[in-house]
Short mmCIF file of C-alpha atoms in Angstrom, two decimals:
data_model
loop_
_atom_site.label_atom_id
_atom_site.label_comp_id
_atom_site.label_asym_id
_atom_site.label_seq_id
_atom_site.Cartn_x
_atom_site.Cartn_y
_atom_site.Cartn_z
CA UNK Y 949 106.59 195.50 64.83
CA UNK Y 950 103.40 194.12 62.88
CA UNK Y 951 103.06 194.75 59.52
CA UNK Y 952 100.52 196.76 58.45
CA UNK Y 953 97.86 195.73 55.98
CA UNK Y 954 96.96 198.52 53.51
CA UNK Y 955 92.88 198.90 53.61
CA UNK Y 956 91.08 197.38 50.56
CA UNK Y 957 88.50 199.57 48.52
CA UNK Y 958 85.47 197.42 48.16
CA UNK Y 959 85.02 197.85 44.10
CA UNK Y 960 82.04 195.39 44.34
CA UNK Y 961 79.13 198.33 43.60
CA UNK Y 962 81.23 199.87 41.02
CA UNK Y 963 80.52 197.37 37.88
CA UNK Y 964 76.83 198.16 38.83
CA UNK Y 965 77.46 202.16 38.46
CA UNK Y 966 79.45 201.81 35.54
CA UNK Y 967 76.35 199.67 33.93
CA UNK Y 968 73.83 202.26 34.97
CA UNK Y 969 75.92 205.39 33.10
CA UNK Y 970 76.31 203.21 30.12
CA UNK Y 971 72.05 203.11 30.11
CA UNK Y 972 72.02 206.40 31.12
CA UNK Y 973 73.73 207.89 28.25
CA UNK Y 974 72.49 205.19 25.45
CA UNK Y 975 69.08 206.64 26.41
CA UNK Y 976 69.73 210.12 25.89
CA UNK Y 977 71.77 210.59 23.34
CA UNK Y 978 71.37 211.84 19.99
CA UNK Y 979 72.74 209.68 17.06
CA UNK Y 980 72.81 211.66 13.76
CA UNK Y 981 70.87 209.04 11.28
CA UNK Y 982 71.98 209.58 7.41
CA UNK Y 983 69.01 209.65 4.86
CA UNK Y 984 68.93 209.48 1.58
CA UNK Y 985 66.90 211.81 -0.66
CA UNK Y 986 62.81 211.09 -1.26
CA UNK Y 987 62.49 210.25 -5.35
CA UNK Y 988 58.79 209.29 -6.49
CA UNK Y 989 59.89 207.26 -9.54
CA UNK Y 990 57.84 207.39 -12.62
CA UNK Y 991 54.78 204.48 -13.11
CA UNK Y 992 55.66 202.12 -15.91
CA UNK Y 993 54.82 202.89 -19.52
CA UNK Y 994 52.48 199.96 -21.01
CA UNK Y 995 54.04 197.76 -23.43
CA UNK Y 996 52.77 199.90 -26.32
CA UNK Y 997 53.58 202.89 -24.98
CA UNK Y 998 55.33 205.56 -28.01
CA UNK Y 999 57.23 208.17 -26.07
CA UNK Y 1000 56.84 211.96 -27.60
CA UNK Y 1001 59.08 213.67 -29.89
CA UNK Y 1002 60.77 216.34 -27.01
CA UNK Y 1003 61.98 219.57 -28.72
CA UNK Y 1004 65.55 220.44 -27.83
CA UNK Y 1005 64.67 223.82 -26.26
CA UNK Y 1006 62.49 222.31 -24.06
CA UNK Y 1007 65.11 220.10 -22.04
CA UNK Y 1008 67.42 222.53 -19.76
CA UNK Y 1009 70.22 220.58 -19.32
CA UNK Y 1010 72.50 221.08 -16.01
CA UNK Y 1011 75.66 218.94 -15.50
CA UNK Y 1012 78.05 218.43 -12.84
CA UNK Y 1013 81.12 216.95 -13.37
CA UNK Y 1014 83.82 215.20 -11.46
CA UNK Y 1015 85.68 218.23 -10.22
CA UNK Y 1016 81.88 219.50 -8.98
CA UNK Y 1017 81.81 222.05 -11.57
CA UNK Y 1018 78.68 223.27 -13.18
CA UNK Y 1019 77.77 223.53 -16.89
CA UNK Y 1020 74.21 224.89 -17.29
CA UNK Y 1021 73.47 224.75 -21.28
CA UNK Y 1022 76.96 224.21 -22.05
CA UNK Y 1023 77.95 227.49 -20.22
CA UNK Y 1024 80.08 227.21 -16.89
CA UNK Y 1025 77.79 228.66 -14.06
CA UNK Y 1026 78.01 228.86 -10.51
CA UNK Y 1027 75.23 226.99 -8.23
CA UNK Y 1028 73.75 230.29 -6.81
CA UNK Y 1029 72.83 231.25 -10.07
CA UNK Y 1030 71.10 228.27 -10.95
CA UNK Y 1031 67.91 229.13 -9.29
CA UNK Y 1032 67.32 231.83 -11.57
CA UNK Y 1033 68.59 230.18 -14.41
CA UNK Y 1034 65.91 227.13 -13.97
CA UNK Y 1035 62.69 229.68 -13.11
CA UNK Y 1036 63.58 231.64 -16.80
CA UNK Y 1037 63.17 228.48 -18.37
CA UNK Y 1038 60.57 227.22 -16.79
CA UNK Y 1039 58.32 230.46 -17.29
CA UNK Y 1040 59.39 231.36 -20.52
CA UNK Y 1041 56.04 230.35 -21.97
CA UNK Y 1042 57.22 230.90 -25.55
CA UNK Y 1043 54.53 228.37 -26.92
CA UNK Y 1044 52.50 230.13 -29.70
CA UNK Y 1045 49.40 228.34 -29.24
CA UNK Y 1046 49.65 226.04 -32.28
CA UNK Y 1047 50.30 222.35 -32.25
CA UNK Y 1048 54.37 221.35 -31.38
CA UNK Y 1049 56.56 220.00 -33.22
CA UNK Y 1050 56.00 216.31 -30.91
CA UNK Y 1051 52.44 216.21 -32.28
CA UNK Y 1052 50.81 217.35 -29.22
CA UNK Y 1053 48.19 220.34 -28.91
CA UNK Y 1054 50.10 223.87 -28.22
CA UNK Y 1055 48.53 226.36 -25.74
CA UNK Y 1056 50.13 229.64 -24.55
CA UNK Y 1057 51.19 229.80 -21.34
CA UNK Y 1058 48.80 232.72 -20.04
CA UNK Y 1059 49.79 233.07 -16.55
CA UNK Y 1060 54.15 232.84 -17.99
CA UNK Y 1061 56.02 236.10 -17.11
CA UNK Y 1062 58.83 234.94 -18.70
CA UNK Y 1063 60.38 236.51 -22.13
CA UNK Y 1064 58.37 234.02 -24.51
CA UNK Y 1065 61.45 233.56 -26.53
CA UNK Y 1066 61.13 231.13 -28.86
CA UNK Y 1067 64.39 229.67 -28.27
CA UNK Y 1068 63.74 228.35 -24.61
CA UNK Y 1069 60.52 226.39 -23.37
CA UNK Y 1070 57.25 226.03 -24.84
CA UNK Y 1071 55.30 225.75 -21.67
CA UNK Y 1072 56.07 224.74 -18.22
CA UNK Y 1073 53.77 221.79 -18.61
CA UNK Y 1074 56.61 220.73 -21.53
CA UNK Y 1075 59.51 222.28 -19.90
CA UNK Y 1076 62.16 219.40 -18.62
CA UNK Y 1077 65.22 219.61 -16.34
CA UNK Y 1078 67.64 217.20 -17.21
CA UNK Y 1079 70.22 216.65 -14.25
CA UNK Y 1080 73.72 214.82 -15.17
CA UNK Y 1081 76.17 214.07 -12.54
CA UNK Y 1082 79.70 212.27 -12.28
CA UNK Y 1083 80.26 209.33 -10.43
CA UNK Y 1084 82.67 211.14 -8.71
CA UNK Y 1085 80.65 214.77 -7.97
CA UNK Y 1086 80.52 215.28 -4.12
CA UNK Y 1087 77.15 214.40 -2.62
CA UNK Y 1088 76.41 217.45 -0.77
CA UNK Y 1089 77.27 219.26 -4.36
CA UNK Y 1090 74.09 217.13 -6.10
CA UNK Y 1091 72.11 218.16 -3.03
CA UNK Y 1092 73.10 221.95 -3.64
CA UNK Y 1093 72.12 221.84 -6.86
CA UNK Y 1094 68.45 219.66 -6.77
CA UNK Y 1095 67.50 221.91 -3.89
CA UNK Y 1096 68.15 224.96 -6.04
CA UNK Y 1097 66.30 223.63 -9.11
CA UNK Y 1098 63.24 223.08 -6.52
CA UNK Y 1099 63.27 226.79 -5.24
CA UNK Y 1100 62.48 227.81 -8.51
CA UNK Y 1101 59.39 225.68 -8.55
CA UNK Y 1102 58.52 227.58 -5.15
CA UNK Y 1103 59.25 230.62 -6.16
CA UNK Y 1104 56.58 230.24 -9.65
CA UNK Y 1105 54.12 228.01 -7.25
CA UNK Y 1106 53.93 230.79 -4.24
CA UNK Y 1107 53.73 233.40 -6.96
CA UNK Y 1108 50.62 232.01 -8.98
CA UNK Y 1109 48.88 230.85 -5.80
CA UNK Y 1110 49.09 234.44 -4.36
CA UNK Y 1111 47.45 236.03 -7.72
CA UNK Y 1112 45.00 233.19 -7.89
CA UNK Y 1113 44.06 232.53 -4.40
CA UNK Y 1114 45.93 235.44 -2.32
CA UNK Y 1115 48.13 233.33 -0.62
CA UNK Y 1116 51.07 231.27 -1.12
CA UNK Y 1117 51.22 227.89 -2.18
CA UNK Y 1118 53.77 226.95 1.14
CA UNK Y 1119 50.58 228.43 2.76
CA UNK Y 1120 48.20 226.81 0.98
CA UNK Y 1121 49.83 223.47 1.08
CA UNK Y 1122 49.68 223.98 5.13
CA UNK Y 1123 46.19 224.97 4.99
CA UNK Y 1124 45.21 221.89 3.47
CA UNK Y 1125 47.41 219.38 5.59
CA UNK Y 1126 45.36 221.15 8.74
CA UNK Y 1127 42.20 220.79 6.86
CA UNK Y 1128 42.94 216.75 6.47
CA UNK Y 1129 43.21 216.46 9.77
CA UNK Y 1130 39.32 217.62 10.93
CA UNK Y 1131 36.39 215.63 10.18
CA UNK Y 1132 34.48 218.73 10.36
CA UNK Y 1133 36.52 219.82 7.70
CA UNK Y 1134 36.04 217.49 4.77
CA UNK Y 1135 34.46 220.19 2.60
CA UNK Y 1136 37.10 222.62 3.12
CA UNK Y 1137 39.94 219.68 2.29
CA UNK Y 1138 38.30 219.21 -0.83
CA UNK Y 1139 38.27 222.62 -2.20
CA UNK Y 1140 41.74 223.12 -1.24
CA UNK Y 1141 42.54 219.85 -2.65
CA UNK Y 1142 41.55 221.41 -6.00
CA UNK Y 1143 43.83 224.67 -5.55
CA UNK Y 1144 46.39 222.80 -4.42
CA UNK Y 1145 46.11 220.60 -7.55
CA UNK Y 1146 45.35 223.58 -9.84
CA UNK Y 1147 49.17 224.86 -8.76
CA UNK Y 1148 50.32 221.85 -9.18
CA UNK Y 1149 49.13 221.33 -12.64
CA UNK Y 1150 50.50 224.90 -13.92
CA UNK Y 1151 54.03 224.35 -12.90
CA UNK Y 1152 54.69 220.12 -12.89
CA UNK Y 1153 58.62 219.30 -11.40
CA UNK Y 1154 59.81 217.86 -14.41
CA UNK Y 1155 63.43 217.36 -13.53
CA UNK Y 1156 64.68 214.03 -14.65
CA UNK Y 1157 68.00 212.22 -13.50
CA UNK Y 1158 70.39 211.14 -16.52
CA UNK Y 1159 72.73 208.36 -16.22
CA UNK Y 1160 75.99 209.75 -14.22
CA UNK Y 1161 78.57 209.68 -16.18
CA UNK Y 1162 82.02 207.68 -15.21
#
């Protein structure tokens, strides 16, 4: 009896389909891209350049140590508290109107709701959030607590802009990225260049990045 032969599978295509799927899904797939975080670091001083006397109540100093604990003023606090924390400071307005201790002009803050103690910040033009971290403090943890410090900014920004210009400064910021866009709008970019600046100008993000400790 012959022997049979068992039938071959022609595998010839099959490199070609295996090729294809590989384009297939390099094409449309996602890839999750880490980013860092957007600073704007500060122009260089020139040469002669004597930096101001800053009063000790006017720095609100937030640390983060290696275990990601928080110590806001030297007092243990947890990161949803922060936000509050920060926007007190900031709007305390406590200046008197007479000239600081650093030599500079003073000028009440008239547009403050804060308590206007004398023991927290001067102004929010003068008030400074210092941020400390640990080399070892989680990432996400320094995220958490920088995107709280910058809700209280929104929160005194959207506030003024609504009593100044009846709406808030998220909208106002929107209204003048649309305006940018339109020749036809030029005029209308410019004066809501100036609100936007005017904001801006009454409550600065002052929050400045120590050293991390080790």
């Amino acid at each position: 009896m012959a022997r049979r032969e068992n039938p071959e599978i022609n595998a010839g295509s099959m490199a070609d389909i295996a090729f294809l799927l590989l384009i297939f899904f390099l094409v449309t797939t996602t890839m999750n891209v880490d980013s860092g975080v957007s600073k704007k670091l500060s122009e260089k001083p020139p040469a002669d350049y004597v930096p101001p006397v800053i009063k000790e109540k006017n720095i609100f100093e937030v640390n983060i140590n290696r275990n990601n604990e928080l110590l806001v003023e030297n007092e243990p606090m947890q990161i949803k508290d922060i936000k509050d924390a920060a926007l007190k400071f900031i709007d305390n307005g406590g200046g008197i109107g007479k000239p600081g201790e650093d030599g500079t002009p003073g000028k009440a803050c008239d547009y403050c709701q804060g308590e206007r103690s004398d023991k927290s910040s001067d102004h929010p033009n003068k008030a400074i959030i210092s941020v400390q971290s640990d080399r070892g403090t989680d990432y996400g943890v320094y995220i958490e607590v920088q995107n709280e410090l910058l809700r209280a900014y929104s929160e005194l920004r959207n506030r003024l802009s609504k009593q100044r210009y009846g709406v808030s400064f998220d909208e106002l910021e929107e209204q003048y990225k649309d305006a940018k866009k339109s020749a036809d709008t030029k005029r209308l970019s410019e004066q809501l260049k100036v609100k936007v600046e005017d904001i801006k100008k009454a409550y600065p993000q002052i929050i400045s990045d120590a050293e991390p400790t080790s």
